[in-house]
Short mmCIF file of C-alpha atoms and ligand atoms in Angstrom, two decimals:
data_model
loop_
_atom_site.label_atom_id
_atom_site.label_comp_id
_atom_site.label_asym_id
_atom_site.label_seq_id
_atom_site.Cartn_x
_atom_site.Cartn_y
_atom_site.Cartn_z
CA UNK A 1 0.00 0.00 0.00
CA UNK A 2 2.81 2.41 0.87
CA UNK A 3 3.98 3.47 -2.56
CA UNK A 4 5.47 6.85 -1.74
CA UNK A 5 7.65 8.28 0.96
CA UNK A 6 5.55 9.66 3.78
CA UNK A 7 6.91 12.46 5.90
CA UNK A 8 6.40 11.52 9.52
CA UNK A 9 6.70 14.13 12.28
CA UNK A 10 6.22 14.09 16.02
CA UNK A 11 4.38 16.82 17.86
CA UNK A 12 4.88 16.90 21.61
CA UNK A 13 2.27 18.39 23.91
CA UNK A 14 2.21 18.16 27.69
CA UNK A 15 1.59 14.51 28.37
CA UNK A 16 0.93 13.60 24.76
CA UNK A 17 2.94 13.02 21.66
CA UNK A 18 1.11 12.89 18.36
CA UNK A 19 2.28 11.82 14.93
CA UNK A 20 1.73 13.84 11.80
CA UNK A 21 1.81 11.93 8.50
CA UNK A 22 2.30 14.27 5.59
CA UNK A 23 1.82 13.61 1.92
CA UNK A 24 0.33 10.30 2.92
CA UNK A 25 -2.17 8.19 1.09
CA UNK A 26 -5.45 8.00 3.03
CA UNK A 27 -5.24 4.22 2.58
CA UNK A 28 -2.42 4.03 5.15
CA UNK A 29 -5.15 4.54 7.74
CA UNK A 30 -5.46 0.76 7.56
CA UNK A 31 -1.92 0.51 8.96
CA UNK A 32 -2.53 3.07 11.69
CA UNK A 33 -5.73 1.75 13.20
CA UNK A 34 -7.49 -1.56 13.52
CA UNK A 35 -10.19 -1.38 10.85
CA UNK A 36 -12.58 -3.40 12.99
CA UNK A 37 -12.54 -0.76 15.72
CA UNK A 38 -12.40 2.29 13.50
CA UNK A 39 -15.35 4.52 12.73
CA UNK A 40 -14.98 7.45 10.37
CA UNK A 41 -16.94 10.69 10.68
CA UNK A 42 -17.24 12.91 7.64
CA UNK A 43 -19.72 15.29 6.05
CA UNK A 44 -21.96 14.66 3.07
CA UNK A 45 -19.92 16.82 0.65
CA UNK A 46 -16.67 15.02 1.33
CA UNK A 47 -18.39 11.63 1.41
CA UNK A 48 -19.92 12.18 -2.03
CA UNK A 49 -16.90 13.83 -3.68
CA UNK A 50 -14.30 11.44 -2.26
CA UNK A 51 -16.46 8.33 -2.05
CA UNK A 52 -13.70 5.90 -3.08
CA UNK A 53 -11.67 6.69 0.03
CA UNK A 54 -14.47 5.53 2.32
CA UNK A 55 -15.04 2.13 0.74
CA UNK A 56 -14.67 -0.63 3.32
CA UNK A 57 -14.80 1.74 6.33
CA UNK A 58 -17.65 2.13 8.79
CA UNK A 59 -18.60 5.77 8.30
CA UNK A 60 -20.96 8.23 9.95
CA UNK A 61 -21.94 11.00 7.53
CA UNK A 62 -23.12 14.29 9.00
CA UNK A 63 -24.66 17.32 7.30
CA UNK A 64 -22.10 19.83 6.03
CA UNK A 65 -21.60 23.31 7.36
CA UNK A 66 -21.19 25.39 10.50
CA UNK A 67 -24.98 25.32 11.10
CA UNK A 68 -24.60 21.62 11.97
CA UNK A 69 -21.73 21.98 14.41
CA UNK A 70 -24.09 21.69 17.35
CA UNK A 71 -25.16 19.40 20.16
CA UNK A 72 -27.92 17.86 18.04
CA UNK A 73 -25.38 16.74 15.44
CA UNK A 74 -23.10 15.44 18.20
CA UNK A 75 -26.07 13.49 19.62
CA UNK A 76 -26.69 12.00 16.15
CA UNK A 77 -23.09 10.82 16.04
CA UNK A 78 -23.44 9.33 19.52
CA UNK A 79 -26.66 7.53 18.52
CA UNK A 80 -24.92 6.06 15.52
CA UNK A 81 -21.99 4.98 17.70
CA UNK A 82 -24.42 3.12 19.97
CA UNK A 83 -26.07 1.47 16.94
CA UNK A 84 -22.63 0.43 15.71
CA UNK A 85 -21.86 -1.05 19.15
CA UNK A 86 -18.90 1.26 19.60
CA UNK A 87 -17.07 0.58 22.86
CA UNK A 88 -13.98 1.82 24.69
CA UNK A 89 -11.75 0.19 22.08
CA UNK A 90 -13.41 2.10 19.26
CA UNK A 91 -11.39 4.69 17.42
CA UNK A 92 -13.07 7.68 15.79
CA UNK A 93 -11.45 9.38 12.82
CA UNK A 94 -12.72 12.80 11.77
CA UNK A 95 -12.27 13.14 8.01
CA UNK A 96 -13.16 16.65 6.99
CA UNK A 97 -12.85 20.37 7.46
CA UNK A 98 -12.83 22.14 10.80
CA UNK A 99 -16.51 21.48 11.39
CA UNK A 100 -16.06 17.72 11.13
CA UNK A 101 -12.83 17.53 13.12
CA UNK A 102 -14.20 19.80 15.88
CA UNK A 103 -17.38 17.78 16.32
CA UNK A 104 -15.72 14.38 15.86
CA UNK A 105 -13.11 15.24 18.51
CA UNK A 106 -15.87 16.44 20.81
CA UNK A 107 -18.10 13.38 20.31
CA UNK A 108 -15.12 11.05 20.83
CA UNK A 109 -14.15 12.91 23.99
CA UNK A 110 -17.55 12.52 25.64
CA UNK A 111 -18.64 9.12 24.33
CA UNK A 112 -18.04 6.64 27.18
CA UNK A 113 -16.07 9.44 28.85
CA UNK A 114 -13.61 9.47 26.01
CA UNK A 115 -12.50 7.12 23.26
CA UNK A 116 -9.48 7.53 21.01
CA UNK A 117 -9.71 9.73 17.96
CA UNK A 118 -7.61 11.06 15.10
CA UNK A 119 -8.04 13.49 12.23
CA UNK A 120 -7.59 13.44 8.49
CA UNK A 121 -8.18 17.12 7.67
CA UNK A 122 -9.53 17.80 4.18
CA UNK A 123 -9.80 21.60 3.89
CA UNK A 124 -6.93 24.11 3.92
CA UNK A 125 -8.27 25.62 7.14
CA UNK A 126 -8.62 22.18 8.67
CA UNK A 127 -5.09 21.24 7.67
CA UNK A 128 -3.30 24.37 8.89
CA UNK A 129 -5.48 25.40 11.80
CA UNK A 130 -8.50 23.49 13.15
CA UNK A 131 -6.91 20.06 13.50
CA UNK A 132 -3.97 21.31 15.59
CA UNK A 133 -4.11 22.40 19.21
CA UNK A 134 -6.55 20.04 20.89
CA UNK A 135 -9.62 22.27 20.92
CA UNK A 136 -12.76 20.34 20.06
CA UNK A 137 -16.23 21.71 20.38
CA UNK A 138 -19.59 22.81 19.13
CA UNK A 139 -21.58 26.01 18.77
CA UNK A 140 -24.59 26.85 20.91
CA UNK A 141 -26.87 29.18 18.94
CA UNK A 142 -24.86 32.27 18.07
CA UNK A 143 -22.10 31.37 20.52
CA UNK A 144 -19.32 29.75 18.50
CA UNK A 145 -17.28 26.99 20.13
CA UNK A 146 -18.96 27.68 23.48
CA UNK A 147 -19.04 24.04 24.57
CA UNK A 148 -16.11 21.72 24.18
CA UNK A 149 -13.07 19.95 25.50
CA UNK A 150 -9.31 20.16 25.18
CA UNK A 151 -7.98 16.82 24.01
CA UNK A 152 -5.44 15.99 21.34
CA UNK A 153 -6.00 13.44 18.57
CA UNK A 154 -3.76 10.37 18.40
CA UNK A 155 -2.46 11.36 14.98
CA UNK A 156 -2.97 13.64 12.00
CA UNK A 157 -3.12 12.13 8.54
CA UNK A 158 -2.56 14.51 5.64
CA UNK A 159 -3.59 13.23 2.25
CA UNK A 160 -3.33 16.24 -0.05
CA UNK A 161 -5.45 14.56 -2.73
CA UNK A 162 -8.50 15.55 -0.67
CA UNK A 163 -7.82 19.11 -1.81
CA UNK A 164 -8.61 18.17 -5.42
CA UNK A 165 -12.32 18.49 -4.64
CA UNK A 166 -12.13 21.43 -2.24
CA UNK A 167 -14.24 24.31 -3.63
CA UNK A 168 -12.32 27.40 -4.74
CA UNK A 169 -13.87 29.61 -2.04
CA UNK A 170 -12.62 27.22 0.65
CA UNK A 171 -9.09 27.40 -0.75
CA UNK A 172 -9.31 31.17 -0.53
CA UNK A 173 -10.81 31.01 2.96
CA UNK A 174 -7.97 28.84 4.25
CA UNK A 175 -5.29 31.11 2.84
CA UNK A 176 -6.37 33.86 5.23
CA UNK A 177 -5.03 31.73 8.12
CA UNK A 178 -1.82 31.02 6.19
CA UNK A 179 -1.30 34.75 5.63
CA UNK A 180 -2.04 35.26 9.33
CA UNK A 181 0.67 32.76 10.29
CA UNK A 182 3.13 34.53 7.98
CA UNK A 183 2.30 37.92 9.52
CA UNK A 184 2.79 36.83 13.12
CA UNK A 185 5.63 34.33 12.80
CA UNK A 186 7.28 33.94 9.46
CA UNK A 187 8.57 36.74 7.27
CA UNK A 188 10.21 34.22 4.95
CA UNK A 189 6.90 32.51 4.31
CA UNK A 190 5.33 35.92 3.71
CA UNK A 191 7.82 36.50 0.88
CA UNK A 192 7.29 32.96 -0.41
CA UNK A 193 3.56 33.73 -0.64
CA UNK A 194 4.37 36.97 -2.45
CA UNK A 195 6.38 35.07 -5.05
CA UNK A 196 3.69 32.46 -5.68
CA UNK A 197 0.04 32.58 -6.67
CA UNK A 198 -2.93 30.55 -5.48
CA UNK A 199 -2.77 28.64 -8.76
CA UNK A 200 0.84 27.63 -8.01
CA UNK A 201 -0.41 25.92 -4.87
CA UNK A 202 -3.53 24.44 -6.44
CA UNK A 203 -1.57 22.90 -9.27
CA UNK A 204 1.39 21.52 -7.34
CA UNK A 205 1.15 19.00 -4.51
CA UNK A 206 4.76 19.77 -3.71
CA UNK A 207 4.09 23.49 -3.24
CA UNK A 208 0.93 23.05 -1.19
CA UNK A 209 2.48 20.21 0.79
CA UNK A 210 5.47 22.30 1.76
CA UNK A 211 3.26 25.22 2.70
CA UNK A 212 0.88 23.14 4.81
CA UNK A 213 3.70 21.43 6.67
CA UNK A 214 5.25 24.79 7.47
CA UNK A 215 1.92 26.11 8.75
CA UNK A 216 1.30 23.07 10.91
CA UNK A 217 4.73 23.66 12.46
CA UNK A 218 3.92 27.32 13.13
CA UNK A 219 0.59 26.57 14.77
CA UNK A 220 2.09 23.65 16.71
CA UNK A 221 5.00 25.74 18.00
CA UNK A 222 2.71 28.53 19.16
CA UNK A 223 0.29 26.12 20.86
CA UNK A 224 3.01 23.96 22.44
CA UNK A 225 4.75 27.01 23.88
CA UNK A 226 1.55 28.14 25.58
CA UNK A 227 -0.86 25.24 25.96
CA UNK A 228 -2.92 27.00 28.59
CA UNK A 229 -3.39 30.15 26.57
CA UNK A 230 -1.81 32.69 28.86
CA UNK A 231 0.18 34.64 26.27
CA UNK A 232 1.86 33.45 23.07
CA UNK A 233 -1.17 31.51 21.85
CA UNK A 234 -3.19 34.73 21.83
CA UNK A 235 -1.08 35.81 18.84
CA UNK A 236 -3.17 33.40 16.77
CA UNK A 237 -6.02 35.87 17.25
CA UNK A 238 -4.30 38.33 14.92
CA UNK A 239 -7.02 39.77 12.67
CA UNK A 240 -9.67 37.85 14.55
CA UNK A 241 -10.88 40.42 17.11
CA UNK A 242 -12.25 42.84 14.54
CA UNK A 243 -12.60 39.92 12.11
CA UNK A 244 -15.13 38.10 14.29
CA UNK A 245 -17.13 41.28 14.81
CA UNK A 246 -17.24 41.83 11.02
CA UNK A 247 -18.10 38.18 10.41
CA UNK A 248 -21.13 38.65 12.66
CA UNK A 249 -22.34 41.99 11.32
CA UNK A 250 -21.60 41.57 7.63
CA UNK A 251 -22.12 37.79 7.40
CA UNK A 252 -18.88 37.38 5.50
CA UNK A 253 -16.94 34.11 5.16
CA UNK A 254 -14.43 33.66 7.98
CA UNK A 255 -11.38 34.14 5.76
CA UNK A 256 -12.75 37.38 4.30
CA UNK A 257 -13.60 38.77 7.72
CA UNK A 258 -10.18 37.83 9.08
CA UNK A 259 -8.46 39.46 6.10
CA UNK A 260 -10.26 42.75 6.70
CA UNK A 261 -9.51 42.29 10.41
CA UNK A 262 -5.79 41.86 9.65
CA UNK A 263 -5.72 45.10 7.64
CA UNK A 264 -7.56 46.88 10.48
CA UNK A 265 -5.06 45.44 12.98
CA UNK A 266 -2.20 46.79 10.83
CA UNK A 267 -3.75 50.26 10.80
CA UNK A 268 -4.02 50.05 14.58
CA UNK A 269 -0.40 48.80 14.69
CA UNK A 270 0.61 51.90 12.71
CA UNK A 271 -1.05 54.16 15.26
CA UNK A 272 0.18 52.54 18.46
CA UNK A 273 3.11 50.31 17.57
CA UNK A 274 5.18 52.09 14.96
CA UNK A 275 4.25 49.59 12.24
CA UNK A 276 5.01 51.14 8.89
CA UNK A 277 2.40 52.27 6.34
CA UNK A 278 4.41 50.55 3.59
CA UNK A 279 4.08 47.24 5.38
CA UNK A 280 0.31 47.67 5.67
CA UNK A 281 0.27 48.24 1.90
CA UNK A 282 2.44 45.15 1.37
CA UNK A 283 0.00 43.05 3.39
CA UNK A 284 -2.98 44.49 1.51
CA UNK A 285 -1.35 43.49 -1.77
CA UNK A 286 -0.73 39.96 -0.56
CA UNK A 287 -4.30 39.59 0.72
CA UNK A 288 -5.69 40.84 -2.61
CA UNK A 289 -3.38 38.53 -4.52
CA UNK A 290 -5.04 35.58 -2.79
CA UNK A 291 -8.49 36.91 -3.73
CA UNK A 292 -9.36 38.02 -0.24
CA UNK A 293 -10.86 41.44 0.60
CA UNK A 294 -8.95 44.22 2.36
CA UNK A 295 -11.95 46.40 3.16
CA UNK A 296 -15.69 46.21 3.36
CA UNK A 297 -18.43 48.73 3.89
CA UNK A 298 -19.26 47.75 7.45
CA UNK A 299 -21.79 49.10 9.90
CA UNK A 300 -19.22 50.57 12.28
CA UNK A 301 -21.59 51.22 15.17
CA UNK A 302 -22.86 47.65 15.18
CA UNK A 303 -19.37 46.22 14.69
CA UNK A 304 -18.01 48.28 17.59
CA UNK A 305 -20.82 47.03 19.89
CA UNK A 306 -19.93 43.43 19.06
CA UNK A 307 -16.25 44.20 19.51
CA UNK A 308 -16.92 45.46 23.02
CA UNK A 309 -18.52 42.15 23.88
CA UNK A 310 -15.45 40.32 22.64
CA UNK A 311 -14.00 38.12 25.32
CA UNK A 312 -10.62 39.82 25.04
CA UNK A 313 -11.96 43.03 26.56
CA UNK A 314 -10.73 43.49 30.12
CA UNK A 315 -12.04 46.47 32.09
CA UNK A 316 -11.31 49.69 30.28
CA UNK A 317 -8.66 48.19 28.01
CA UNK A 318 -8.62 45.62 25.28
CA UNK A 319 -5.80 43.16 24.65
CA UNK A 320 -5.09 43.46 20.98
CA UNK A 321 -2.68 41.62 18.72
CA UNK A 322 -0.56 44.10 16.79
CA UNK A 323 2.36 43.63 14.42
CA UNK A 324 5.83 44.91 15.27
CA UNK A 325 6.87 44.10 11.73
CA UNK A 326 5.94 41.51 9.16
CA UNK A 327 6.66 38.15 10.78
CA UNK A 328 6.53 39.42 14.36
CA UNK A 329 3.50 40.17 16.52
CA UNK A 330 2.86 41.19 20.09
CA UNK A 331 -0.06 41.81 22.42
CA UNK A 332 -0.79 45.35 23.51
CA UNK A 333 -3.27 46.54 26.08
CA UNK A 334 -5.10 49.39 24.37
CA UNK A 335 -7.34 51.79 26.30
CA UNK A 336 -10.84 51.47 24.84
CA UNK A 337 -11.08 55.24 24.36
CA UNK A 338 -7.98 55.16 22.11
CA UNK A 339 -9.21 52.11 20.24
CA UNK A 340 -12.59 53.74 19.71
CA UNK A 341 -10.94 56.84 18.30
CA UNK A 342 -8.81 54.80 15.87
CA UNK A 343 -11.73 52.56 14.95
CA UNK A 344 -14.12 55.36 14.05
CA UNK A 345 -11.65 57.87 12.63
CA UNK A 346 -8.97 55.84 10.90
CA UNK A 347 -10.38 52.48 9.84
N1 LIG B 1 -10.33 23.52 16.84
C1 LIG B 1 -9.68 24.59 16.48
O1 LIG B 1 -8.64 24.95 17.04
C2 LIG B 1 -10.20 25.41 15.34
C3 LIG B 1 -9.39 26.40 14.74
C4 LIG B 1 -9.89 27.08 13.65
C5 LIG B 1 -11.17 26.82 13.17
N2 LIG B 1 -11.94 25.87 13.78
C6 LIG B 1 -13.28 25.56 13.30
O2 LIG B 1 -13.19 25.09 11.95
C7 LIG B 1 -14.43 25.35 11.31
C8 LIG B 1 -14.15 25.85 9.92
O3 LIG B 1 -13.46 24.87 9.20
P1 LIG B 1 -13.55 24.76 7.62
O4 LIG B 1 -13.32 26.09 7.02
O5 LIG B 1 -12.73 23.61 7.19
O6 LIG B 1 -15.12 24.50 7.41
P2 LIG B 1 -15.97 23.21 6.99
O7 LIG B 1 -15.57 22.02 7.74
O8 LIG B 1 -17.38 23.64 7.05
O9 LIG B 1 -15.54 22.99 5.47
C9 LIG B 1 -15.86 23.99 4.52
C10 LIG B 1 -16.68 23.41 3.36
O10 LIG B 1 -15.80 22.68 2.54
C11 LIG B 1 -16.29 21.35 2.36
N3 LIG B 1 -15.11 20.50 2.21
C12 LIG B 1 -14.11 20.33 3.12
N4 LIG B 1 -13.14 19.55 2.60
C13 LIG B 1 -13.53 19.21 1.36
C14 LIG B 1 -12.95 18.46 0.32
N5 LIG B 1 -11.75 17.93 0.44
N6 LIG B 1 -13.65 18.31 -0.82
C15 LIG B 1 -14.86 18.89 -0.97
N7 LIG B 1 -15.46 19.65 -0.05
C16 LIG B 1 -14.80 19.81 1.12
C17 LIG B 1 -17.15 21.08 3.54
O11 LIG B 1 -18.13 20.10 3.27
C18 LIG B 1 -17.78 22.45 3.80
O12 LIG B 1 -18.89 22.64 2.96
C19 LIG B 1 -15.19 26.31 12.19
O13 LIG B 1 -16.25 25.64 12.83
C20 LIG B 1 -14.18 26.77 13.21
O14 LIG B 1 -14.75 27.08 14.46
C21 LIG B 1 -11.46 25.16 14.84
ZN1 LIG B 2 -9.56 31.91 11.90
#
């Protein structure tokens, strides 16, 4: 079965070491788990577009989309697990984007007080972001990821051929997180992204493979250095504070909202952190190059109200991720009065 060289990496978290298999064929799953005990969870899009991969595997298929990342969908998975006589030896494998891996990790963590699970991420966002870090959960109404657990998968299996059926808009969406990683941690990758185009990554498994591996390393390093989210890990929120508020008010895709949020965070970085105007322009160009928006006609009043309710607000200040330069970020406590002034006058 193993026809090509798989890149195997170890990721060490407190009390847990997990393997990452890159550029692997999904079929090696048969070598990693006992097929008898394994149950796959995927969504209906992936199941229909990648049907061959699921042949011979017990599979639970859930509805696709964020609207189904809820307790009801988790209960459906649990009901199916009972029907399939899943027990403590069962092994759940989430095969999908962030919605599938979040809910599969959550269901596995609560079923019989926790059975083993692993992920085979299939979207760009799933590969570079959602599957790493141990956060698994569901939404409750408008409250995203309100309920969940922290538990790492046993392994991550990256088969890049899944990306052949990923819709264009999901490629674009995922690149917002890649650009975010470049901004906060990796100037070299930023320049690499400037040299390439989205097409270069879509048409070359080598290019996309290299990029994904690099991004997994970045997210892993940030998470592993701050597993309990006291500092460093907050850097991953770059572009997300204003981004989430925009996502809510303007109903934009996550990647679009984060892109606008990153530009806004750069403008704030200019005002309070000496970040240069030229660098904001450079980031805007990169974001546009990957077909993501740099601005949007938002309802500022509404967006500000949501921003104030953001969990990162503490008293009269807000902790905000700013850039020092491209490839380096830090957290600054900004008085709300200053932030308000910048938000309404300069963004
Ligand atoms: N746990 C974490 O640390 C973490 C981090 C970031 C994001 N997330 C979560 O991830 C979710 C977003 O993930 P996402 O963007 O992957 O969304 P998603 O799982 O909804 O996938 C996006 C769309 O692409 C489809 N799709 C995925 N892979 C495909 C493939 N290979 N071929 C064809 N279609 C495919 C899906 O069916 C879906 O319609 C959110 O719920 C977010 O909260 C979690
Ligand atoms: Zn994000």
